[in-house]
mmCIF file of C-alpha atoms in Angstrom:
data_model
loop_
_atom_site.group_PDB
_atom_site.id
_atom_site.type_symbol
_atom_site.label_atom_id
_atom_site.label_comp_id
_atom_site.label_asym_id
_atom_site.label_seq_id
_atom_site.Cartn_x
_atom_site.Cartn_y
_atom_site.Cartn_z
ATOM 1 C CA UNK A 1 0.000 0.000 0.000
ATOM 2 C CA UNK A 2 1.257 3.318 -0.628
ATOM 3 C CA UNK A 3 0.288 6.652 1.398
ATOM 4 C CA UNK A 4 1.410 10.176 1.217
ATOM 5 C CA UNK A 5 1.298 12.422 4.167
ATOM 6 C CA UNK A 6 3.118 15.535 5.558
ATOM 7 C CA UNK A 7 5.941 14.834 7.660
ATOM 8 C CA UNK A 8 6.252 16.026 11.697
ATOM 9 C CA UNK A 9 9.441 17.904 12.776
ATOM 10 C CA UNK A 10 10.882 14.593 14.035
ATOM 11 C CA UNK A 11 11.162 12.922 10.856
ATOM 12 C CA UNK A 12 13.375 15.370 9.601
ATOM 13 C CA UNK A 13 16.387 12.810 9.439
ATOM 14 C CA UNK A 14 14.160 9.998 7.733
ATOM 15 C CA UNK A 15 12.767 12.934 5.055
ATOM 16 C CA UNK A 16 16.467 13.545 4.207
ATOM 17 C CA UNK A 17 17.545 10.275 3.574
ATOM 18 C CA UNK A 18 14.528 9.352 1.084
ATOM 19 C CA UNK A 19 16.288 8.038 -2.141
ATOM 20 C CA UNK A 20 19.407 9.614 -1.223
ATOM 21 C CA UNK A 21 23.166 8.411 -0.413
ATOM 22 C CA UNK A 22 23.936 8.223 2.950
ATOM 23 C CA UNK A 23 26.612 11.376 2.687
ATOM 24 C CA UNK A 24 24.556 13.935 1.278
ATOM 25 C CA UNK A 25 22.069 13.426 4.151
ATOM 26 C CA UNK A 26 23.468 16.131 6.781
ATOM 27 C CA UNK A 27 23.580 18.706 3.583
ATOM 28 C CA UNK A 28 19.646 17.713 3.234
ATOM 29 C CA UNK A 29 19.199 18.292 6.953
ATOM 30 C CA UNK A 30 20.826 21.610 7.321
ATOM 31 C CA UNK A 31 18.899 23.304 4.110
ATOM 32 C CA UNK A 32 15.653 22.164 5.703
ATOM 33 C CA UNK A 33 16.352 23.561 9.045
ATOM 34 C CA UNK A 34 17.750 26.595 7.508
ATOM 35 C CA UNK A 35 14.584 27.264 5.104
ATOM 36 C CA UNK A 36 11.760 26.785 8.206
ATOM 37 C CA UNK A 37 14.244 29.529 10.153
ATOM 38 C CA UNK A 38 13.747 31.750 7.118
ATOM 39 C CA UNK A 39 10.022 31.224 6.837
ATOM 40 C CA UNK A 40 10.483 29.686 3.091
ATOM 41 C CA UNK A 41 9.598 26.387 4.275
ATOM 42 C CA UNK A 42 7.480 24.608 6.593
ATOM 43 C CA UNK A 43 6.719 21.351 8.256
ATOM 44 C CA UNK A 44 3.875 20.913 6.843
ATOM 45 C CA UNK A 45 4.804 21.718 3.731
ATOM 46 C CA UNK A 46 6.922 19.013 3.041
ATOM 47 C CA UNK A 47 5.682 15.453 2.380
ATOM 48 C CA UNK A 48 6.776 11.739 1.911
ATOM 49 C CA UNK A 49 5.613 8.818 -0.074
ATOM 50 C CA UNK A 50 5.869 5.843 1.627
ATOM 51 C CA UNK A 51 4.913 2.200 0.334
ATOM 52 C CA UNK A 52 4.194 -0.367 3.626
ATOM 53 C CA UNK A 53 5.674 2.505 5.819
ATOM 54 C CA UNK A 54 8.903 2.748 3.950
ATOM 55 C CA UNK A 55 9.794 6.141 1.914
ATOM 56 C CA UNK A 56 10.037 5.806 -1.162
ATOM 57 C CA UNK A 57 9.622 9.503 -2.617
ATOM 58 C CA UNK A 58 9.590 13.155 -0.961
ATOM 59 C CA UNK A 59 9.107 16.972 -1.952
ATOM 60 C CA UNK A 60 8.251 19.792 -0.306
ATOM 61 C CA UNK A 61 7.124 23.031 -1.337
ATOM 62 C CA UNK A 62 9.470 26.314 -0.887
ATOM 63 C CA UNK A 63 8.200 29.938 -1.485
ATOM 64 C CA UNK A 64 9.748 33.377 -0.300
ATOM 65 C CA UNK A 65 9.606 34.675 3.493
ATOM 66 C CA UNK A 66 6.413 36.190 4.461
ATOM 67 C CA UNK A 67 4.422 34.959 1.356
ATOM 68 C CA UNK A 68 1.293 32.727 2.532
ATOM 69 C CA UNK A 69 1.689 29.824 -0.422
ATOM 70 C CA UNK A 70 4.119 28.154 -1.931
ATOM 71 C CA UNK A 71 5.605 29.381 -5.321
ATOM 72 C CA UNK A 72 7.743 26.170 -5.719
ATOM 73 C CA UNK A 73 8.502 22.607 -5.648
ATOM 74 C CA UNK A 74 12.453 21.253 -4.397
ATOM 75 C CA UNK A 75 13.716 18.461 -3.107
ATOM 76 C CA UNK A 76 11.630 16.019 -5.548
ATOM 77 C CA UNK A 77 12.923 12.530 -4.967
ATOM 78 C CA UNK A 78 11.609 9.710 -6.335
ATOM 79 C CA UNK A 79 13.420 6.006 -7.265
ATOM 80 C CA UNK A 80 14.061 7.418 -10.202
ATOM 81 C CA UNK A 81 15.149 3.666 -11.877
ATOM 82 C CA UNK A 82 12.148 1.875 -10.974
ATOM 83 C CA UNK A 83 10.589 0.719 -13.399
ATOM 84 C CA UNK A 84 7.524 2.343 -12.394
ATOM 85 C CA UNK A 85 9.120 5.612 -11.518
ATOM 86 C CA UNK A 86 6.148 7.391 -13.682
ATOM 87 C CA UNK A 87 3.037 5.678 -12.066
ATOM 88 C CA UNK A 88 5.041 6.790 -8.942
ATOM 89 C CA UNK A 89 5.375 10.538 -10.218
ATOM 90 C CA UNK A 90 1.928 10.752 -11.359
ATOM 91 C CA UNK A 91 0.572 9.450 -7.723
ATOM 92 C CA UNK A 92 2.432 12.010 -5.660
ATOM 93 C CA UNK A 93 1.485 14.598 -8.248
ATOM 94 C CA UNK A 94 -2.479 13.929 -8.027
ATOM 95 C CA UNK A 95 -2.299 14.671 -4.127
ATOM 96 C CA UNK A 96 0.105 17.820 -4.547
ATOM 97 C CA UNK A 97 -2.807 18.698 -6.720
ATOM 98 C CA UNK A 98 -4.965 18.344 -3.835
ATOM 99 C CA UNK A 99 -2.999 19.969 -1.841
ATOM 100 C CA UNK A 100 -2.171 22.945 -4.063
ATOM 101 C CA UNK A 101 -5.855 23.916 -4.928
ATOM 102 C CA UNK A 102 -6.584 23.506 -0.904
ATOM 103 C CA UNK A 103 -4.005 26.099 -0.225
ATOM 104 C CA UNK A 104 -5.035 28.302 -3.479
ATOM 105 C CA UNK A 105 -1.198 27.572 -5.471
ATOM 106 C CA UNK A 106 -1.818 29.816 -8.694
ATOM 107 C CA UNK A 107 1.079 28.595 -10.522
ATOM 108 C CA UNK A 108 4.019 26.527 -9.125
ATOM 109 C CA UNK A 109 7.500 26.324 -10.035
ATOM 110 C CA UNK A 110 10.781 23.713 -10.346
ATOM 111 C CA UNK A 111 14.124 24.483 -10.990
ATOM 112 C CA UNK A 112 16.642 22.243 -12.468
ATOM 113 C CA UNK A 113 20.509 22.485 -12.067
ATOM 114 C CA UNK A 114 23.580 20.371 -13.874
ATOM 115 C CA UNK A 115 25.665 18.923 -12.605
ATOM 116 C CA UNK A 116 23.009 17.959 -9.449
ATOM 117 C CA UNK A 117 24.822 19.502 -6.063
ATOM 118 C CA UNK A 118 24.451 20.330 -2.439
ATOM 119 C CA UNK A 119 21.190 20.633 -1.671
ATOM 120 C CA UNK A 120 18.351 19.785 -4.136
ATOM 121 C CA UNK A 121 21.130 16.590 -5.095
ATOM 122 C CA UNK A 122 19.242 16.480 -8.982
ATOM 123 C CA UNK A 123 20.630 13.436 -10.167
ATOM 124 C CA UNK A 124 18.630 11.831 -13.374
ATOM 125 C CA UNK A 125 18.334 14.922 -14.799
ATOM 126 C CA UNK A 126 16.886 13.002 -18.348
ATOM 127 C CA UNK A 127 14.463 11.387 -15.814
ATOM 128 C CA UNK A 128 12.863 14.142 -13.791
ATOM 129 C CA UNK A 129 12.535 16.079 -17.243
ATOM 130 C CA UNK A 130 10.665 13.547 -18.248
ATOM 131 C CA UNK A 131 8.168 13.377 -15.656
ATOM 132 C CA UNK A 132 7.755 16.783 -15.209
ATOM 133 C CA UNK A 133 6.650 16.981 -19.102
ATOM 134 C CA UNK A 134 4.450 13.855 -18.210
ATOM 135 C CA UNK A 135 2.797 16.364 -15.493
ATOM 136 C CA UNK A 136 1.928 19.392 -17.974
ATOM 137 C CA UNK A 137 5.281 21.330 -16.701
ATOM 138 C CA UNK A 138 6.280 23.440 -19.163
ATOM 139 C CA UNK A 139 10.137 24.802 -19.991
ATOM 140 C CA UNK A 140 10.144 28.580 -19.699
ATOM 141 C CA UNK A 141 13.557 29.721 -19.072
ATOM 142 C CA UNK A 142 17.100 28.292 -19.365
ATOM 143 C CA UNK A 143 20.038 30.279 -17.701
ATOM 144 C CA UNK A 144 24.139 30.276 -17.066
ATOM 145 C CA UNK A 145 24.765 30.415 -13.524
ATOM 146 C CA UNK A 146 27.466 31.984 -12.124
ATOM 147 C CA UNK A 147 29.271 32.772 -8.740
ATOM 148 C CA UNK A 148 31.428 35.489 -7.094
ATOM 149 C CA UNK A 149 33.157 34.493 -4.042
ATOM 150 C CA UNK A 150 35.889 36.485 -1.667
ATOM 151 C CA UNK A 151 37.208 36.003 1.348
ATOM 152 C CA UNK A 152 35.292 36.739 4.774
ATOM 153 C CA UNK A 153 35.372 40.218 5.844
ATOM 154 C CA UNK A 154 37.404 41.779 3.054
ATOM 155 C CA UNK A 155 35.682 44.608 2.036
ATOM 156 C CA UNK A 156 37.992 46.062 -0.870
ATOM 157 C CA UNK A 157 39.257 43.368 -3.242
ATOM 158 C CA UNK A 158 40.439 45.082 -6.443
ATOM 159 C CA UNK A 159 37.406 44.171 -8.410
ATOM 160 C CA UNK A 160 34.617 45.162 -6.289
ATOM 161 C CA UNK A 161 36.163 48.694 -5.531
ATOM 162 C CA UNK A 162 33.718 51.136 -6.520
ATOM 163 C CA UNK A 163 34.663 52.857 -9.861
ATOM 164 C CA UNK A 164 34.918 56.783 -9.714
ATOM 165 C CA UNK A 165 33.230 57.557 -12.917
ATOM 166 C CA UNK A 166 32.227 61.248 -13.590
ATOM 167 C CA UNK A 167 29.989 60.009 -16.163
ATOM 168 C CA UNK A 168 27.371 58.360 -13.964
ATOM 169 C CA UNK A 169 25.352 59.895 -11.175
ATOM 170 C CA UNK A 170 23.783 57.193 -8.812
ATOM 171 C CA UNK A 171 20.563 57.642 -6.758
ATOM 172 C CA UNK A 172 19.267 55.382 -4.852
ATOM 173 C CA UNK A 173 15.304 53.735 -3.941
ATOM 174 C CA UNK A 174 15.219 56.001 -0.884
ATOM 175 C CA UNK A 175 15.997 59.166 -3.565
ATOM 176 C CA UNK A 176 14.280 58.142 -6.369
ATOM 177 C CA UNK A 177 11.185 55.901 -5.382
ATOM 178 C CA UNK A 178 9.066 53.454 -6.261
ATOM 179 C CA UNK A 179 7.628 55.108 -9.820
ATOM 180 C CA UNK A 180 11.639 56.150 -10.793
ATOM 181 C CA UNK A 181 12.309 52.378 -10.293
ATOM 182 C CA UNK A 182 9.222 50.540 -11.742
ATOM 183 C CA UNK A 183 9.861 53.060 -14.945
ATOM 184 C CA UNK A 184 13.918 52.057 -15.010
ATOM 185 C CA UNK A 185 13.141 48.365 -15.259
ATOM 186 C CA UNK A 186 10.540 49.131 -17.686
ATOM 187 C CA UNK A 187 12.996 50.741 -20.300
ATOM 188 C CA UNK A 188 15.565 48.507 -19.517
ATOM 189 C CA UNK A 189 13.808 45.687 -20.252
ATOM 190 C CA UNK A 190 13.314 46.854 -23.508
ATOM 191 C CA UNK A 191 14.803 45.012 -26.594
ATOM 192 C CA UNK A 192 16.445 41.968 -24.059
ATOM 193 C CA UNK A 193 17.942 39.175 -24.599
ATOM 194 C CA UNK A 194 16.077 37.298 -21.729
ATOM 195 C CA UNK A 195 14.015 35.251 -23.530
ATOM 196 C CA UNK A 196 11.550 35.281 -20.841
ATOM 197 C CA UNK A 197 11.486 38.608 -19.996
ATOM 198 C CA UNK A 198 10.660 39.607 -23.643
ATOM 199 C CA UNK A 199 7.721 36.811 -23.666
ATOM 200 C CA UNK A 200 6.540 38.332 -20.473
ATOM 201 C CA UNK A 201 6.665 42.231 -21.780
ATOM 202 C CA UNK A 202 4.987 40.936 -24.856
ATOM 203 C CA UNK A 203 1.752 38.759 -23.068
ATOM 204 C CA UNK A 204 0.788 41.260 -20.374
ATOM 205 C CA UNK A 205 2.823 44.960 -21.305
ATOM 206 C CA UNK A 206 5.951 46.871 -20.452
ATOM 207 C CA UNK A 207 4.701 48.428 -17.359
ATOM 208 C CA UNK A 208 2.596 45.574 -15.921
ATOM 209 C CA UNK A 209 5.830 42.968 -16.206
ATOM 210 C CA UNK A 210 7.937 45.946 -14.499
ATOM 211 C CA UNK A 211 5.497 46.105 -11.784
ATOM 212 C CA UNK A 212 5.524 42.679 -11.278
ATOM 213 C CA UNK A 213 9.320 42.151 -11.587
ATOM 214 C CA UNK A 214 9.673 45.132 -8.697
ATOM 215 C CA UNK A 215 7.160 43.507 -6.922
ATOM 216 C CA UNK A 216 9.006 40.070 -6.779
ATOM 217 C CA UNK A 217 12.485 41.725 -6.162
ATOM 218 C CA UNK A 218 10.406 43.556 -3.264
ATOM 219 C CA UNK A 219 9.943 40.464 -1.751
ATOM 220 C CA UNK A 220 13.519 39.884 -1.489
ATOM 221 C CA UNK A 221 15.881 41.094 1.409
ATOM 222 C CA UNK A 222 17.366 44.429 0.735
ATOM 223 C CA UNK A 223 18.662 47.591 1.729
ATOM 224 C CA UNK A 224 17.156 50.983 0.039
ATOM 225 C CA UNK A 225 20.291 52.043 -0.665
ATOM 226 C CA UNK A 226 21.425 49.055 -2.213
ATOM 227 C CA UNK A 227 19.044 49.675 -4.953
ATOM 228 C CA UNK A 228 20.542 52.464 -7.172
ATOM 229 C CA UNK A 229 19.158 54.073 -10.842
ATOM 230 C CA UNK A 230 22.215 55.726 -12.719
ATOM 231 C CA UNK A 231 21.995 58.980 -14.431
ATOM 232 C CA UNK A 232 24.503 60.998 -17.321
ATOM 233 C CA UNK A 233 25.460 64.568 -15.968
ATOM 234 C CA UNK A 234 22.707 66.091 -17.761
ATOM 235 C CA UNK A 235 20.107 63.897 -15.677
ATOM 236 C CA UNK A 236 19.559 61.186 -18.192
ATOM 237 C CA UNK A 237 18.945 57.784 -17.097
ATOM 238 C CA UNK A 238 21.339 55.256 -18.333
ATOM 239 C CA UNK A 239 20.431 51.792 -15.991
ATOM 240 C CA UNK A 240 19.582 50.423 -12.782
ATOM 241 C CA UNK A 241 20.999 47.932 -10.683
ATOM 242 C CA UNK A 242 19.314 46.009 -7.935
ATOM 243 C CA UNK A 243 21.544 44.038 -5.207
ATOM 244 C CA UNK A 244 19.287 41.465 -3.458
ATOM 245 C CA UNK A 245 19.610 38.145 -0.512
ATOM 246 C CA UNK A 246 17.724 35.384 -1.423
ATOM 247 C CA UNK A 247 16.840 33.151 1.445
ATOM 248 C CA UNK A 248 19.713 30.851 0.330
ATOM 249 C CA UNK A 249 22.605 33.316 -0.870
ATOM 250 C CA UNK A 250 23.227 37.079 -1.923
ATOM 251 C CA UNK A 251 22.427 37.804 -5.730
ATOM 252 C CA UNK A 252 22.398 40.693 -8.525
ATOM 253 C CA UNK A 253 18.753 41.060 -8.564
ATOM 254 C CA UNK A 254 18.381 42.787 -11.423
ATOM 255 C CA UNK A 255 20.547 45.047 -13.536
ATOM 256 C CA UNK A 256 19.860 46.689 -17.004
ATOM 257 C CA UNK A 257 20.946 49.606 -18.935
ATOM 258 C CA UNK A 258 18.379 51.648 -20.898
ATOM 259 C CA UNK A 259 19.057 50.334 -25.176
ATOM 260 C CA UNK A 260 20.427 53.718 -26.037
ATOM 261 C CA UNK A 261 23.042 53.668 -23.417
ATOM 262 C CA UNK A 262 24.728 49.748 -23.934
ATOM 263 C CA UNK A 263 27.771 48.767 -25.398
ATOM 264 C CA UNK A 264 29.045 51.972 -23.629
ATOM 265 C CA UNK A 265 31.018 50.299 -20.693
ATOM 266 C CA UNK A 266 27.764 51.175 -18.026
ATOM 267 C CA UNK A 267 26.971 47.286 -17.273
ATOM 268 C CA UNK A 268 30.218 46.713 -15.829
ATOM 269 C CA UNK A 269 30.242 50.179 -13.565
ATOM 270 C CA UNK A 270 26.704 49.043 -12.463
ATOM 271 C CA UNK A 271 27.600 45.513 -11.887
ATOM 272 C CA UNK A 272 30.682 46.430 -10.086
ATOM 273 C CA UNK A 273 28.646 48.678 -7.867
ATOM 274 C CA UNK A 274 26.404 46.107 -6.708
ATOM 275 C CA UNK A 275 28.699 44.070 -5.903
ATOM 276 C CA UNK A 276 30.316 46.663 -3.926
ATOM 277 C CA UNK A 277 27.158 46.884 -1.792
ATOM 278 C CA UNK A 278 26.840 43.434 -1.429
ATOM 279 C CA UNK A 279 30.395 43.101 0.035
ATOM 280 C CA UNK A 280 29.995 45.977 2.228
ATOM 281 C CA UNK A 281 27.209 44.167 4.088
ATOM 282 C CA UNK A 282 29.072 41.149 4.556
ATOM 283 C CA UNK A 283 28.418 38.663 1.516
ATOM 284 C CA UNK A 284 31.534 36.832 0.597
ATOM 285 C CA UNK A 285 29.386 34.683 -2.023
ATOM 286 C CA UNK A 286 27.263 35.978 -4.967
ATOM 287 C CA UNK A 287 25.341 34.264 -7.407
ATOM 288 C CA UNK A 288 23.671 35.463 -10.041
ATOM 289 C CA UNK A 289 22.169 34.025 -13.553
ATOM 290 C CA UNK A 290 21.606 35.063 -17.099
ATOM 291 C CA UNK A 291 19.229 33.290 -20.025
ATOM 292 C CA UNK A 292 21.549 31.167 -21.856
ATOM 293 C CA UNK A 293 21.226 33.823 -25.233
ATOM 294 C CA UNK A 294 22.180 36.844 -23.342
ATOM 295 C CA UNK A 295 26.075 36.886 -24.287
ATOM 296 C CA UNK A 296 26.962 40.032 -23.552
ATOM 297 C CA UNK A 297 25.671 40.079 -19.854
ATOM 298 C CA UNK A 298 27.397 36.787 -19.389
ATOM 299 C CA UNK A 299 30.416 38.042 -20.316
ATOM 300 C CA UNK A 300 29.956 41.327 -18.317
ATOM 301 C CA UNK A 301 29.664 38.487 -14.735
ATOM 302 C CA UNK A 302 32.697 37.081 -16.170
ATOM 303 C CA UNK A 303 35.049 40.622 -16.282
ATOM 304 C CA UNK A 304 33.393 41.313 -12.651
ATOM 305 C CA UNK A 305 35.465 38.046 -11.558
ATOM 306 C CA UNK A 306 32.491 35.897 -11.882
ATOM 307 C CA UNK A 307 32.879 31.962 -12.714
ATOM 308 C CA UNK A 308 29.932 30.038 -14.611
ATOM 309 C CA UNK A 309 29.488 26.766 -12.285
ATOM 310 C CA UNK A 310 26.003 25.555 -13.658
ATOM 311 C CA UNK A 311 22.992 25.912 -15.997
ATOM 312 C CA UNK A 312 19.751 25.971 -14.360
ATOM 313 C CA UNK A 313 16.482 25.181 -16.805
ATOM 314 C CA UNK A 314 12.936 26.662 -14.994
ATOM 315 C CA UNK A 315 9.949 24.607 -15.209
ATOM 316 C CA UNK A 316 6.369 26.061 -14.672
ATOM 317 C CA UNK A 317 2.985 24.528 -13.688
ATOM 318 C CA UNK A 318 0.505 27.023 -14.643
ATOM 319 C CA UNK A 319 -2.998 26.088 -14.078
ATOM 320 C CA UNK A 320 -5.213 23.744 -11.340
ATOM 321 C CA UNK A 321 -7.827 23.961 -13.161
#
């Protein structure tokens, strides 16, 4: 017989090792523990499959502090080599259904990295893409990731030193507000390269995806005055750039520079300035990603002293019908 249930607090050890090797279990354990701290995951919130009491599949649901549903799937487990791996996927899907349309899920997403690492451990990549086609998942994104790291408490490495540039004026959120900034990532979103972004400007308009993009990044941990617009001397806006924590690690938001104003140099004084901020507050490790078409903003991450160390594709569930 198999069940599904939610797990109790106690069974955090017994969640973790679900289809997984022995070593990555602790790694499991302490991503858990960190995400109910941060208030992107919960107890209840994260479930097992079990046939005659033994676990055979998990996944719990993640979504950013403070928001009341989950906006994501991770840790998906299942024996991926059985030979009834699907039947198996499309069982613990039906009661996520049940679950999601209980707790109102709109949309729900699921990222996938190669190579699999520390903590989602996504091994059978071919597999899980698979299954999540089986389950009316659909592609929408596929990005380089990459990742800045410095030493612990130095504050003034030679890349992240902010660039004296009499070009560029900066104000920040607290200067500016909210209309400046919705209005800077609408014209810089203009003409991207982000496939996803342009699909999204296209379906519901420029200034409706800009609201919703600052609405997202609002959800984020911040300071105001991390979040800067750029001007020219004459009070012309030339980009934005908007330094951000995720619950798992520090990122680069967003950044853009206005269509009239690239290929000028800007990115990398906007890029470098974030990073400065982030650096100053005490983040020794960025990451950051970029759709896998955008070029030129890949190789802007790489001249900050970024390193590409994995691809990422995003999967979305759209309806519940």
């Amino acid at each position: 017989m198999i069940t599904f249930r939610p797990i109790f607090v106690h069974e955090l050890h017994a969640f973790a090792a679900v289809s997984t090797p022995t070593h990555r279990h602790q790694s499991i354990i302490d991503y858990v523990q960190e995400m109910f701290t941060k208030g992107a995951m919960r107890p209840e919130w994260c479930f097992i499959l079990e046939r005659e009491g033994v676990g055979i599949g998990r996944v719990a649901f993640w979504t950013l502090p403070g928001k009341d549903s989950p906006s994501d799937i991770v840790l998906l487990d299942l024996p991926w080599e059985d030979e009834n791996g699907s039947e198996l996927a499309e069982l613990l899907w039906q009661h996520l259904l049940v679950t999601c349309r209980q707790m109102g899920v709109q949309q729900l997403g699921y990222v996938l990295d190669s190579p699999a690492m520390a903590p989602h451990w996504q091994d059978h990549a071919e597999q899980r893409q698979k299954i999540l086609g089986n389950l009316g998942f659909h592609l929408q994104r596929e990005t380089s990731r990459f990742e800045w790291k410095n030493n612990p408490g130095i504050t003034s490495a030679p890349n992240v030193l902010p660039h004296m540039d009499e070009r560029v004026i900066y104000r920040s959120l607290s200067e500016v507000g909210e209309i400046a900034f919705i209005d800077a990532i609408m014209r810089g979103s203009a003409s991207t390269l982000d496939r996803q972004i342009a699909q999204e400007r296209a379906e519901y308009g420029p200034l409706s995806q800009a609201q919703e993009i600052y609405q997202d990044l609002q959800g984020m941990s911040y300071e105001p005055d991390w979040w800067e617009l750029a001007y020219t001397p004459d009070d012309q806006l030339i980009g934005f750039i908007i330094p951000t924590r995720s619950p798992t690690f520090a990122t680069i938001g967003y950044i853009g520079v206005l269509p009239e104003f690239r290929g000028r140099g800007y990115v990398d004084l906007l890029l470098n300035r974030g990073l400065f901020s982030l650096v100053q507050a005490g983040e020794s490790c960025i990451r950051t990603d970029t759709d896998l078409q955008n070029q030129p903003m890949a190789n802007a991450f790489l001249r900050a002293g970024f390193h590409l160390f994995a691809q990422r594709s995003e999967y979305r569930f759209r309806s519940f019908g």
